[in-house]
PDB file of C-alpha atoms in Angstrom:
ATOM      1  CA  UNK A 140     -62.938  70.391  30.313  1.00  0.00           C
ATOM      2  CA  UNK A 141     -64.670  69.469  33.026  1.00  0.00           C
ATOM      3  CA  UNK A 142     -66.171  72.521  35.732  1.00  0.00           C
ATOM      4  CA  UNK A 143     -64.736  73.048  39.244  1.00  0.00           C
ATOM      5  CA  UNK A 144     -65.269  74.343  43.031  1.00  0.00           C
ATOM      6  CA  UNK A 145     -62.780  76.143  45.066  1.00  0.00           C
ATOM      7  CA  UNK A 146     -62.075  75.304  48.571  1.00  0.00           C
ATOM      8  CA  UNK A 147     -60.095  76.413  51.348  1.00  0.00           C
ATOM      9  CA  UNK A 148     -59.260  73.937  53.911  1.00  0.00           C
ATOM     10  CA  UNK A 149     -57.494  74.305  57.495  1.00  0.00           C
ATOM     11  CA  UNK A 150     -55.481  71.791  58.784  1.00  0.00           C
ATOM     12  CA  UNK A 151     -53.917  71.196  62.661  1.00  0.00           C
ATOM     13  CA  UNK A 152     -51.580  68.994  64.146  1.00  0.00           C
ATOM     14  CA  UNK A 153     -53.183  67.195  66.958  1.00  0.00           C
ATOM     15  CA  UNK A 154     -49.385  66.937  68.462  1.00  0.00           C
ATOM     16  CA  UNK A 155     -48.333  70.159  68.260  1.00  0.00           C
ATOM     17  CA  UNK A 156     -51.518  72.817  67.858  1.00  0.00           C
ATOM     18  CA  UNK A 157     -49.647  73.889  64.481  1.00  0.00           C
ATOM     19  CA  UNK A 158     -52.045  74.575  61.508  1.00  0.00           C
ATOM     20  CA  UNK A 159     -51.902  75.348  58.199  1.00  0.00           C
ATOM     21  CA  UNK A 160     -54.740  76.585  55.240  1.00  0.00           C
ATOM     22  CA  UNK A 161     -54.451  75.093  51.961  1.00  0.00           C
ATOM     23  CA  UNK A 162     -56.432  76.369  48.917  1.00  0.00           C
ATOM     24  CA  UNK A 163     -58.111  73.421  46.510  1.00  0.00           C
ATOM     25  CA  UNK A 164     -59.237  73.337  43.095  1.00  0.00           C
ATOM     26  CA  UNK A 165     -61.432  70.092  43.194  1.00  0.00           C
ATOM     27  CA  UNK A 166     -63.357  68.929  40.215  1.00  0.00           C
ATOM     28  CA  UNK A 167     -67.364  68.415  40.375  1.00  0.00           C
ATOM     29  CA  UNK A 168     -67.293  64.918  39.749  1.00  0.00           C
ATOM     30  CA  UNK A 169     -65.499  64.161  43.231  1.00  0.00           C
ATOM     31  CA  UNK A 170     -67.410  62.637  45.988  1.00  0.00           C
ATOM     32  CA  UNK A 171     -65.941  65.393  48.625  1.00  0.00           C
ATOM     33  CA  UNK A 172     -66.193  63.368  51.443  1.00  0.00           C
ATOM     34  CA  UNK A 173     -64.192  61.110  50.424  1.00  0.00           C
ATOM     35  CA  UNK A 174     -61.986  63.528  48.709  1.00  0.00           C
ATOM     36  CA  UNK A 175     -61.542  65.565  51.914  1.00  0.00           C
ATOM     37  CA  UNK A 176     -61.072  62.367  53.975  1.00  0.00           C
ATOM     38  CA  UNK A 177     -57.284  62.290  52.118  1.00  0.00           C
ATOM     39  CA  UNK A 178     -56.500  65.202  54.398  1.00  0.00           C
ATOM     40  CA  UNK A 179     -57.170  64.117  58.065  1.00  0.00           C
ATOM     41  CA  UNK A 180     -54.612  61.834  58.346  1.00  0.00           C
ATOM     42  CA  UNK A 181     -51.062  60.505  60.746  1.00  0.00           C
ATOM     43  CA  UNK A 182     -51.579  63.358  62.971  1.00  0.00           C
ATOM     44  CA  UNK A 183     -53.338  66.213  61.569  1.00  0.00           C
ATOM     45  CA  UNK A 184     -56.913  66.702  61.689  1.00  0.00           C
ATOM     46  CA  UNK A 185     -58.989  68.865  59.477  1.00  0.00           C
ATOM     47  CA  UNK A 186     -60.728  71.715  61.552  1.00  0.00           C
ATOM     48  CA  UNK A 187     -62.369  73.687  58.404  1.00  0.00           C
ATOM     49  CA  UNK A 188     -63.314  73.869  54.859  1.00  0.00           C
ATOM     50  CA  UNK A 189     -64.728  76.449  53.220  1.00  0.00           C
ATOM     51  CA  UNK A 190     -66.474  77.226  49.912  1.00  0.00           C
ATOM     52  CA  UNK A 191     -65.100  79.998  47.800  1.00  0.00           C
ATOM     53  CA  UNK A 192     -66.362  81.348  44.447  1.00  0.00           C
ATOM     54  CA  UNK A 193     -63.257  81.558  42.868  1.00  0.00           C
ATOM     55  CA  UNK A 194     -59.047  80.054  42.773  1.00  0.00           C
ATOM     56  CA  UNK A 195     -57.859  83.592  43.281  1.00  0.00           C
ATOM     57  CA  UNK A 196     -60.227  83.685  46.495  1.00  0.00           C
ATOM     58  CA  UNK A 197     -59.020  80.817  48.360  1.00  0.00           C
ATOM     59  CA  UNK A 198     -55.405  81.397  47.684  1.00  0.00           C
ATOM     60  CA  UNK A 199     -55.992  84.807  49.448  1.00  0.00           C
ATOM     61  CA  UNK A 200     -58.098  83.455  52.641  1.00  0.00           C
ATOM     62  CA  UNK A 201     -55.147  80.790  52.689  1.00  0.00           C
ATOM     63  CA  UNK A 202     -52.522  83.154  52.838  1.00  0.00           C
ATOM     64  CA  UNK A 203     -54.444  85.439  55.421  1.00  0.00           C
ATOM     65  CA  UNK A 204     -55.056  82.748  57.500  1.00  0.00           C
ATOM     66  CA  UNK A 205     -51.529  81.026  56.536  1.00  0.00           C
ATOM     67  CA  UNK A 206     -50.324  84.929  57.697  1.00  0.00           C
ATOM     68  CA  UNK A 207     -52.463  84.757  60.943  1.00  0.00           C
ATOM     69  CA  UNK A 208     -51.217  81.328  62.081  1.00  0.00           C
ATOM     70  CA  UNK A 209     -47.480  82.769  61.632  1.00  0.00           C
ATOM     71  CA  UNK A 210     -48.389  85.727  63.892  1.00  0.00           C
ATOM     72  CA  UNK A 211     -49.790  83.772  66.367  1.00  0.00           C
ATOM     73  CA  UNK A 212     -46.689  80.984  66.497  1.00  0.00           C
ATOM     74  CA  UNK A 213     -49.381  78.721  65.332  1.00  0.00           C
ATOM     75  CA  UNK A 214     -48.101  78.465  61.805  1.00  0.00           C
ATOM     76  CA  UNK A 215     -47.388  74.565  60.953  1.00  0.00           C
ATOM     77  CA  UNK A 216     -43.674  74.845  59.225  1.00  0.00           C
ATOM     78  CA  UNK A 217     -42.377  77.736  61.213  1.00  0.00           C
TER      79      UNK A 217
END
């Protein structure tokens, strides 16, 4: 089994200023450009990614931010 990185990625709609924050388990044998290339696409755009050290520690900097957008009216499927 092959070793991974963790990434947490924010997305936003160029139409409608929604966003939403995904959390990624990529394998190291990925070219990431390309890989994160698969996410800006139609009409969202990819504003961040971020490194994280583990699964369990993007999933909760998702949901925060996930949890922030929704406060703000920002969140994407609201």
């Amino acid at each position: 089994m092959g070793k991974y990185s963790y990434f947490v990625i924010n997305q936003k709609n160029t139409k409608t200023g929604k966003r939403i924050a995904t959390a990624l388990r990529v394998h190291n044998c990925n070219n990431l450009l390309y890989y994160f290339k698969k996410y800006t696409y139609a009409d969202m755009e990819l504003t961040s990614i971020n490194a994280c050290d583990t699964w369990k520690e993007a999933q909760k900097i998702a949901d925060h931010w996930n949890e922030c957008a929704r406060t703000n009216g920002e969140y994407l499927f609201a």
